[in-house]
Amino acid sequence: MNPWPFVIAAYALTFAGTLGLSIAAWRAMRAAEQRADSLKRDR
Amino acid sequence: MPVCRLPVTKNPRNKKSCLATEQSVAARCPFCLTPYMSNFIVHFGQLATGLGAWAGVKTMPMHAYANPARFLSIARPVTPWLFWGGLVLIVLGCACGLFLTPADYLQGQTVRILYIHVPAAWLGMGGWTGIAIAAVMQLVWRHPLAAIAGRAIAAPGALFTAICLVTGSLWGRPTWGTYWQWDGRMTSMLVLFFLYLGYIALGNASASNGNAGGVSRVTAIFGLVGAVNIPIINRSVVWWNTLHQGPSITLRGSSIDGAILWPLGLTVLGFSLWFGAIVLMRMRAILAETKVEARMQRLARG
Amino acid sequence: MAMTLKAKHQRLVLALVALVALIGAGLLAASALKDEAAYFYTPTDARTKGMEPGRAIRLGGMVVKDSIRRAPDGVTIRFAVTDNKATVPATFSGIAPDLFKEGTGVVAEGAFDAKGTFVATNLLAKHDERYMPPELEGMTYDDKARDDMARTMTVAK
């Protein structure tokens, strides 16, 4: 059995998950902190 | 102690390969200057997890970081270092594991899945250990950031548990001849994944219900109870007959030859730093959201 | 102040007691499950517990060295499974995984026939916790596989 499709699939899924959560966490943080900062300026 | 449920035919090479391990690490690994580095890599996993938890609880005066402003003044500059440092180490470790190390004598190229499967397994279990520690700090010391930390840890913990299950499945097909079997190790790891899903659902439901963005106390108790599963996962391959092999990396050393082992140190460190960065990002997001919500409520009340 | 400290200590003791009770319960449950949660039976289990023929079980152990025989039909193989205390003969017709070899672990799904031979319907390879480059094993993976194959073939003739 050729092992490479399994190895490549494992690495691809891991990178997809890692990058996906990176982007999601960063976007959520930036949006929330910008809203909090704009509140401060409104005051 | 490397324990194999199956009686291994006495292998006289075992001793030789242990000796060869130290030599081959020094000869092959461009980052390891001395043979002693192999020991460092072996113990890094356990040491980092244990010390990190101990230092977190012990060196921090219980309420020194209770003030979010103080926590944020440290979390803000640390986040990018953890994130980019972790990512660089992950890419470096994976590249070394894919292109520089030799194939295994029995499994061939499939063994390269090791470099992501093992960090994913350790961090999936480490994440729940973190949830349990946060739960104790929330329940006993009423530390206001602990409830938020528990909720922040859950998402990357669940992701790593899922990665562990999927990469393990992709590893099993070419070696064992099956994607999935209900043996002790696989079943207990799947249970951990479902525990994460339950914790996330409970935490999200309770966060906005007067818990200031953190998980409720009931959720924290759930996190503490679920921690029973962690030693069960760890010991499953020793207690029961399983398809999954026994532990390779133990406090006594490693039964993985140094020539194959060394990139694992890079990926474990890299994924750990990245995990820390995601937790800080999520804590910062929750703190900012809570601030906005509190302000809105004040405005509404006039 | 004294009150809060006391309450805190109470909670700490409560949490510790709960944790110890939980871990105790977990260990108890795990040890009670010891037999139920076993993924496979060893040849010793098969001997001592007297597996009745026809009952679907999994049998796990090491493939005995020099025991693999290929039948003339080309798909049926006969081999022996051992745990170093008991040894059980087994047969299998079909495609075995690449890692199924003499001297390595195997988990066979199937049932015993009336003569005490384990008739496997599916084979899974079980490897141990050692990983090493082929040079250390003495020969490359392909060489080793070819060597095993050649030996099996000559014996079968």
GROMACS .gro file of N, CA and C in nm, chain B residues 2-4 6-9 11 13-14 16-17 20 28 102-107 111 114 139-142 171 174-178 181-184 224-225 228 232 239-248 255-257 259-260, chain C residues 8 11-12 15 19 22-23 26-27 30 33-34 37-42 45 58 60-62 65 82-84 97-99 101 103-107 109 123-137 140-141 144:
model
  330
   45PRO      N    1   0.847   0.112   2.899
   45PRO     CA    2   0.781   0.065   2.778
   45PRO      C    3   0.714  -0.069   2.804
   46VAL      N    4   0.585  -0.071   2.800
   46VAL     CA    5   0.513  -0.195   2.827
   46VAL      C    6   0.444  -0.239   2.701
   47CYS      N    7   0.464  -0.363   2.663
   47CYS     CA    8   0.396  -0.416   2.546
   47CYS      C    9   0.308  -0.529   2.593
   49LEU      N   10   0.179  -0.754   2.425
   49LEU     CA   11   0.214  -0.880   2.362
   49LEU      C   12   0.354  -0.918   2.406
   50PRO      N   13   0.376  -1.045   2.433
   50PRO     CA   14   0.512  -1.085   2.469
   50PRO      C   15   0.603  -1.065   2.348
   51VAL      N   16   0.695  -0.974   2.360
   51VAL     CA   17   0.786  -0.948   2.249
   51VAL      C   18   0.893  -1.056   2.251
   52THR      N   19   0.920  -1.111   2.135
   52THR     CA   20   1.027  -1.209   2.130
   52THR      C   21   1.154  -1.139   2.172
   54ASN      N   22   1.460  -0.956   2.207
   54ASN     CA   23   1.535  -0.893   2.098
   54ASN      C   24   1.672  -0.847   2.147
   56ARG      N   25   1.888  -0.700   1.991
   56ARG     CA   26   1.927  -0.572   1.933
   56ARG      C   27   1.878  -0.456   2.017
   57ASN      N   28   1.781  -0.484   2.104
   57ASN     CA   29   1.722  -0.378   2.184
   57ASN      C   30   1.827  -0.293   2.254
   59LYS      N   31   2.146  -0.278   2.191
   59LYS     CA   32   2.235  -0.215   2.095
   59LYS      C   33   2.169  -0.089   2.039
   60SER      N   34   2.041  -0.099   2.010
   60SER     CA   35   1.977   0.015   1.945
   60SER      C   36   1.964   0.132   2.042
   63ALA      N   37   2.296   0.285   2.011
   63ALA     CA   38   2.306   0.348   1.879
   63ALA      C   39   2.225   0.477   1.875
   71ARG      N   40   2.328   1.278   1.331
   71ARG     CA   41   2.231   1.316   1.232
   71ARG      C   42   2.165   1.450   1.256
  145PRO      N   43   1.491   0.924   0.843
  145PRO     CA   44   1.475   0.799   0.768
  145PRO      C   45   1.337   0.738   0.793
  146ALA      N   46   1.298   0.646   0.705
  146ALA     CA   47   1.173   0.573   0.724
  146ALA      C   48   1.193   0.466   0.831
  147ASP      N   49   1.082   0.415   0.884
  147ASP     CA   50   1.090   0.310   0.987
  147ASP      C   51   1.117   0.175   0.921
  148TYR      N   52   1.185   0.086   0.994
  148TYR     CA   53   1.220  -0.045   0.937
  148TYR      C   54   1.097  -0.129   0.905
  149LEU      N   55   0.989  -0.109   0.982
  149LEU     CA   56   0.870  -0.192   0.965
  149LEU      C   57   0.759  -0.117   0.892
  150GLN      N   58   0.734   0.007   0.934
  150GLN     CA   59   0.620   0.081   0.880
  150GLN      C   60   0.653   0.163   0.757
  154VAL      N   61   0.545   0.627   0.911
  154VAL     CA   62   0.586   0.669   1.044
  154VAL      C   63   0.593   0.822   1.056
  157LEU      N   64   0.380   1.046   1.281
  157LEU     CA   65   0.419   1.061   1.422
  157LEU      C   66   0.436   1.207   1.464
  182LEU      N   67  -1.318   2.724   4.130
  182LEU     CA   68  -1.406   2.677   4.237
  182LEU      C   69  -1.349   2.707   4.375
  183VAL      N   70  -1.217   2.695   4.392
  183VAL     CA   71  -1.158   2.710   4.524
  183VAL      C   72  -1.121   2.856   4.552
  184TRP      N   73  -1.047   2.917   4.458
  184TRP     CA   74  -0.998   3.052   4.485
  184TRP      C   75  -1.086   3.161   4.424
  185ARG      N   76  -1.189   3.118   4.347
  185ARG     CA   77  -1.278   3.214   4.281
  185ARG      C   78  -1.198   3.312   4.196
  214TRP      N   79  -0.314   0.683   0.998
  214TRP     CA   80  -0.195   0.604   1.026
  214TRP      C   81  -0.231   0.456   1.034
  217PRO      N   82  -0.281   0.214   0.664
  217PRO     CA   83  -0.169   0.145   0.598
  217PRO      C   84  -0.088   0.054   0.690
  218THR      N   85  -0.094   0.072   0.822
  218THR     CA   86  -0.013  -0.014   0.909
  218THR      C   87  -0.097  -0.129   0.966
  219TRP      N   88  -0.201  -0.097   1.043
  219TRP     CA   89  -0.281  -0.203   1.105
  219TRP      C   90  -0.372  -0.273   1.005
  220GLY      N   91  -0.416  -0.194   0.903
  220GLY     CA   92  -0.511  -0.247   0.807
  220GLY      C   93  -0.654  -0.206   0.838
  221THR      N   94  -0.672  -0.101   0.919
  221THR     CA   95  -0.807  -0.054   0.952
  221THR      C   96  -0.804   0.094   0.988
  224GLN      N   97  -1.096   0.098   1.509
  224GLN     CA   98  -1.137  -0.018   1.588
  224GLN      C   99  -1.174   0.034   1.727
  225TRP      N  100  -1.268  -0.034   1.793
  225TRP     CA  101  -1.311   0.013   1.925
  225TRP      C  102  -1.220  -0.045   2.033
  226ASP      N  103  -1.091  -0.014   2.030
  226ASP     CA  104  -1.005  -0.061   2.138
  226ASP      C  105  -0.997   0.046   2.247
  227GLY      N  106  -0.932   0.014   2.359
  227GLY     CA  107  -0.934   0.102   2.476
  227GLY      C  108  -0.880   0.242   2.447
  267LEU      N  109  -1.384   1.926   3.582
  267LEU     CA  110  -1.309   1.853   3.684
  267LEU      C  111  -1.341   1.704   3.678
  268VAL      N  112  -1.470   1.672   3.664
  268VAL     CA  113  -1.512   1.531   3.658
  268VAL      C  114  -1.454   1.465   3.533
  271VAL      N  115  -1.109   1.266   3.493
  271VAL     CA  116  -1.090   1.123   3.524
  271VAL      C  117  -1.046   1.048   3.397
  275ILE      N  118  -0.707   0.754   3.231
  275ILE     CA  119  -0.758   0.634   3.163
  275ILE      C  120  -0.700   0.626   3.022
  282TRP      N  121  -0.332  -0.118   3.068
  282TRP     CA  122  -0.431  -0.197   3.142
  282TRP      C  123  -0.497  -0.304   3.056
  283TRP      N  124  -0.528  -0.265   2.931
  283TRP     CA  125  -0.610  -0.354   2.848
  283TRP      C  126  -0.532  -0.402   2.726
  284ASN      N  127  -0.576  -0.514   2.670
  284ASN     CA  128  -0.525  -0.554   2.539
  284ASN      C  129  -0.580  -0.455   2.438
  285THR      N  130  -0.491  -0.391   2.365
  285THR     CA  131  -0.538  -0.294   2.265
  285THR      C  132  -0.467  -0.318   2.133
  286LEU      N  133  -0.527  -0.266   2.025
  286LEU     CA  134  -0.460  -0.272   1.895
  286LEU      C  135  -0.347  -0.169   1.894
  287HIS      N  136  -0.371  -0.054   1.959
  287HIS     CA  137  -0.269   0.050   1.969
  287HIS      C  138  -0.151  -0.003   2.050
  288GLN      N  139  -0.030   0.028   2.006
  288GLN     CA  140   0.089  -0.022   2.077
  288GLN      C  141   0.107   0.051   2.211
  289GLY      N  142   0.194  -0.003   2.294
  289GLY     CA  143   0.223   0.057   2.424
  289GLY      C  144   0.294   0.191   2.409
  290PRO      N  145   0.316   0.261   2.523
  290PRO     CA  146   0.382   0.392   2.515
  290PRO      C  147   0.528   0.381   2.469
  291SER      N  148   0.567   0.467   2.375
  291SER     CA  149   0.707   0.469   2.328
  291SER      C  150   0.791   0.561   2.414
  298SER      N  151   1.165   0.446   2.316
  298SER     CA  152   1.195   0.332   2.232
  298SER      C  153   1.189   0.371   2.084
  299ILE      N  154   1.183   0.503   2.060
  299ILE     CA  155   1.195   0.553   1.923
  299ILE      C  156   1.341   0.591   1.903
  300ASP      N  157   1.403   0.541   1.797
  300ASP     CA  158   1.543   0.570   1.774
  300ASP      C  159   1.564   0.721   1.753
  302ALA      N  160   1.737   0.894   1.557
  302ALA     CA  161   1.737   0.942   1.419
  302ALA      C  162   1.596   0.974   1.372
  303ILE      N  163   1.496   0.903   1.426
  303ILE     CA  164   1.357   0.927   1.389
  303ILE      C  165   1.293   1.026   1.486
  353LYS      N  166  -1.256   2.954   5.202
  353LYS     CA  167  -1.166   2.913   5.094
  353LYS      C  168  -1.108   2.776   5.125
  356ARG      N  169  -1.360   2.505   5.072
  356ARG     CA  170  -1.376   2.471   4.931
  356ARG      C  171  -1.259   2.387   4.881
  357LEU      N  172  -1.137   2.422   4.930
  357LEU     CA  173  -1.018   2.348   4.886
  357LEU      C  174  -1.028   2.203   4.931
  360ALA      N  175  -1.290   2.024   4.731
  360ALA     CA  176  -1.243   1.993   4.596
  360ALA      C  177  -1.147   1.875   4.598
  364LEU      N  178  -1.198   1.516   4.425
  364LEU     CA  179  -1.102   1.470   4.325
  364LEU      C  180  -1.054   1.328   4.357
  367LEU      N  181  -1.328   1.083   4.293
  367LEU     CA  182  -1.345   1.065   4.149
  367LEU      C  183  -1.241   0.971   4.092
  368ILE      N  184  -1.115   0.997   4.128
  368ILE     CA  185  -1.006   0.914   4.074
  368ILE      C  186  -1.021   0.771   4.123
  371GLY      N  187  -1.292   0.616   3.924
  371GLY     CA  188  -1.243   0.588   3.788
  371GLY      C  189  -1.158   0.463   3.785
  372LEU      N  190  -1.067   0.451   3.883
  372LEU     CA  191  -0.978   0.334   3.887
  372LEU      C  192  -1.058   0.206   3.911
  375ALA      N  193  -1.236   0.114   3.600
  375ALA     CA  194  -1.142   0.064   3.500
  375ALA      C  195  -1.100  -0.079   3.531
  378LEU      N  196  -1.364  -0.317   3.454
  378LEU     CA  197  -1.380  -0.333   3.309
  378LEU      C  198  -1.266  -0.414   3.248
  379LYS      N  199  -1.167  -0.446   3.329
  379LYS     CA  200  -1.043  -0.502   3.277
  379LYS      C  201  -1.066  -0.613   3.173
  382ALA      N  202  -1.328  -0.480   2.876
  382ALA     CA  203  -1.277  -0.382   2.781
  382ALA      C  204  -1.160  -0.436   2.701
  383ALA      N  205  -1.121  -0.562   2.724
  383ALA     CA  206  -1.011  -0.618   2.646
  383ALA      C  207  -1.052  -0.623   2.499
  384TYR      N  208  -0.965  -0.574   2.415
  384TYR     CA  209  -0.998  -0.566   2.273
  384TYR      C  210  -0.982  -0.702   2.207
  385PHE      N  211  -0.891  -0.784   2.260
  385PHE     CA  212  -0.875  -0.918   2.203
  385PHE      C  213  -0.841  -1.018   2.313
  386TYR      N  214  -0.855  -1.146   2.283
  386TYR     CA  215  -0.815  -1.253   2.374
  386TYR      C  216  -0.678  -1.303   2.332
  387THR      N  217  -0.598  -1.343   2.430
  387THR     CA  218  -0.467  -1.403   2.399
  387THR      C  219  -0.486  -1.553   2.383
  390ASP      N  220  -0.581  -1.700   2.708
  390ASP     CA  221  -0.723  -1.684   2.739
  390ASP      C  222  -0.805  -1.791   2.668
  403ARG      N  223  -1.193  -1.191   1.892
  403ARG     CA  224  -1.066  -1.147   1.834
  403ARG      C  225  -0.955  -1.219   1.909
  405GLY      N  226  -0.542  -1.221   1.965
  405GLY     CA  227  -0.422  -1.141   1.943
  405GLY      C  228  -0.298  -1.208   1.996
  406GLY      N  229  -0.186  -1.189   1.927
  406GLY     CA  230  -0.059  -1.245   1.972
  406GLY      C  231   0.049  -1.221   1.868
  407MET      N  232   0.160  -1.292   1.885
  407MET     CA  233   0.268  -1.279   1.786
  407MET      C  234   0.256  -1.393   1.685
  410LYS      N  235   0.753  -1.742   1.438
  410LYS     CA  236   0.854  -1.744   1.331
  410LYS      C  237   0.847  -1.874   1.254
  427THR      N  238   0.098  -1.692   1.904
  427THR     CA  239   0.145  -1.729   2.038
  427THR      C  240   0.151  -1.608   2.130
  428ASP      N  241   0.141  -1.632   2.261
  428ASP     CA  242   0.174  -1.527   2.358
  428ASP      C  243   0.288  -1.577   2.448
  429ASN      N  244   0.364  -1.672   2.397
  429ASN     CA  245   0.478  -1.734   2.464
  429ASN      C  246   0.438  -1.827   2.578
  442PRO      N  247  -0.279  -0.739   0.580
  442PRO     CA  248  -0.211  -0.609   0.574
  442PRO      C  249  -0.061  -0.624   0.551
  443ASP      N  250   0.003  -0.517   0.499
  443ASP     CA  251   0.146  -0.522   0.466
  443ASP      C  252   0.231  -0.560   0.586
  444LEU      N  253   0.188  -0.518   0.704
  444LEU     CA  254   0.271  -0.540   0.822
  444LEU      C  255   0.251  -0.678   0.884
  446LYS      N  256   0.347  -1.013   0.936
  446LYS     CA  257   0.472  -1.085   0.913
  446LYS      C  258   0.501  -1.177   1.030
  448GLY      N  259   0.689  -1.298   1.346
  448GLY     CA  260   0.762  -1.228   1.452
  448GLY      C  261   0.703  -1.094   1.489
  449THR      N  262   0.593  -1.051   1.426
  449THR     CA  263   0.527  -0.927   1.468
  449THR      C  264   0.387  -0.961   1.519
  450GLY      N  265   0.320  -0.859   1.574
  450GLY     CA  266   0.190  -0.881   1.635
  450GLY      C  267   0.079  -0.893   1.532
  451VAL      N  268  -0.026  -0.966   1.569
  451VAL     CA  269  -0.143  -0.978   1.481
  451VAL      C  270  -0.268  -0.982   1.569
  452VAL      N  271  -0.376  -0.923   1.518
  452VAL     CA  272  -0.507  -0.939   1.581
  452VAL      C  273  -0.598  -0.997   1.474
  454GLU      N  274  -0.968  -1.152   1.358
  454GLU     CA  275  -1.111  -1.158   1.390
  454GLU      C  276  -1.167  -1.287   1.330
  468LEU      N  277  -0.774  -0.991   0.920
  468LEU     CA  278  -0.647  -0.981   0.992
  468LEU      C  279  -0.608  -0.836   1.010
  469LEU      N  280  -0.565  -0.798   1.131
  469LEU     CA  281  -0.508  -0.665   1.155
  469LEU      C  282  -0.366  -0.684   1.205
  470ALA      N  283  -0.275  -0.600   1.158
  470ALA     CA  284  -0.136  -0.609   1.205
  470ALA      C  285  -0.121  -0.521   1.328
  471LYS      N  286  -0.049  -0.571   1.428
  471LYS     CA  287  -0.021  -0.490   1.547
  471LYS      C  288   0.129  -0.476   1.556
  472HIS      N  289   0.176  -0.351   1.563
  472HIS     CA  290   0.321  -0.332   1.576
  472HIS      C  291   0.352  -0.289   1.718
  473ASP      N  292   0.479  -0.299   1.759
  473ASP     CA  293   0.512  -0.261   1.897
  473ASP      C  294   0.558  -0.116   1.902
  474GLU      N  295   0.607  -0.073   2.019
  474GLU     CA  296   0.635   0.069   2.039
  474GLU      C  297   0.775   0.109   1.995
  475ARG      N  298   0.849   0.016   1.928
  475ARG     CA  299   0.983   0.053   1.885
  475ARG      C  300   0.981   0.106   1.741
  476TYR      N  301   1.053   0.216   1.721
  476TYR     CA  302   1.066   0.273   1.587
  476TYR      C  303   1.214   0.291   1.561
  477MET      N  304   1.262   0.250   1.445
  477MET     CA  305   1.405   0.267   1.415
  477MET      C  306   1.427   0.266   1.263
  478PRO      N  307   1.537   0.329   1.219
  478PRO     CA  308   1.565   0.326   1.076
  478PRO      C  309   1.604   0.185   1.032
  479PRO      N  310   1.583   0.153   0.904
  479PRO     CA  311   1.609   0.017   0.857
  479PRO      C  312   1.754  -0.029   0.877
  480GLU      N  313   1.852   0.063   0.872
  480GLU     CA  314   1.991   0.021   0.886
  480GLU      C  315   2.015  -0.049   1.019
  481LEU      N  316   1.944   0.000   1.124
  481LEU     CA  317   1.965  -0.058   1.256
  481LEU      C  318   1.908  -0.199   1.265
  482GLU      N  319   1.804  -0.223   1.189
  482GLU     CA  320   1.742  -0.354   1.191
  482GLU      C  321   1.829  -0.454   1.114
  485THR      N  322   1.706  -0.351   0.487
  485THR     CA  323   1.598  -0.258   0.458
  485THR      C  324   1.466  -0.331   0.466
  486TYR      N  325   1.361  -0.250   0.475
  486TYR     CA  326   1.226  -0.301   0.487
  486TYR      C  327   1.195  -0.395   0.370
  489LYS      N  328   1.385  -0.721   0.381
  489LYS     CA  329   1.333  -0.807   0.486
  489LYS      C  330   1.204  -0.873   0.440
   0.00000   0.00000   0.00000
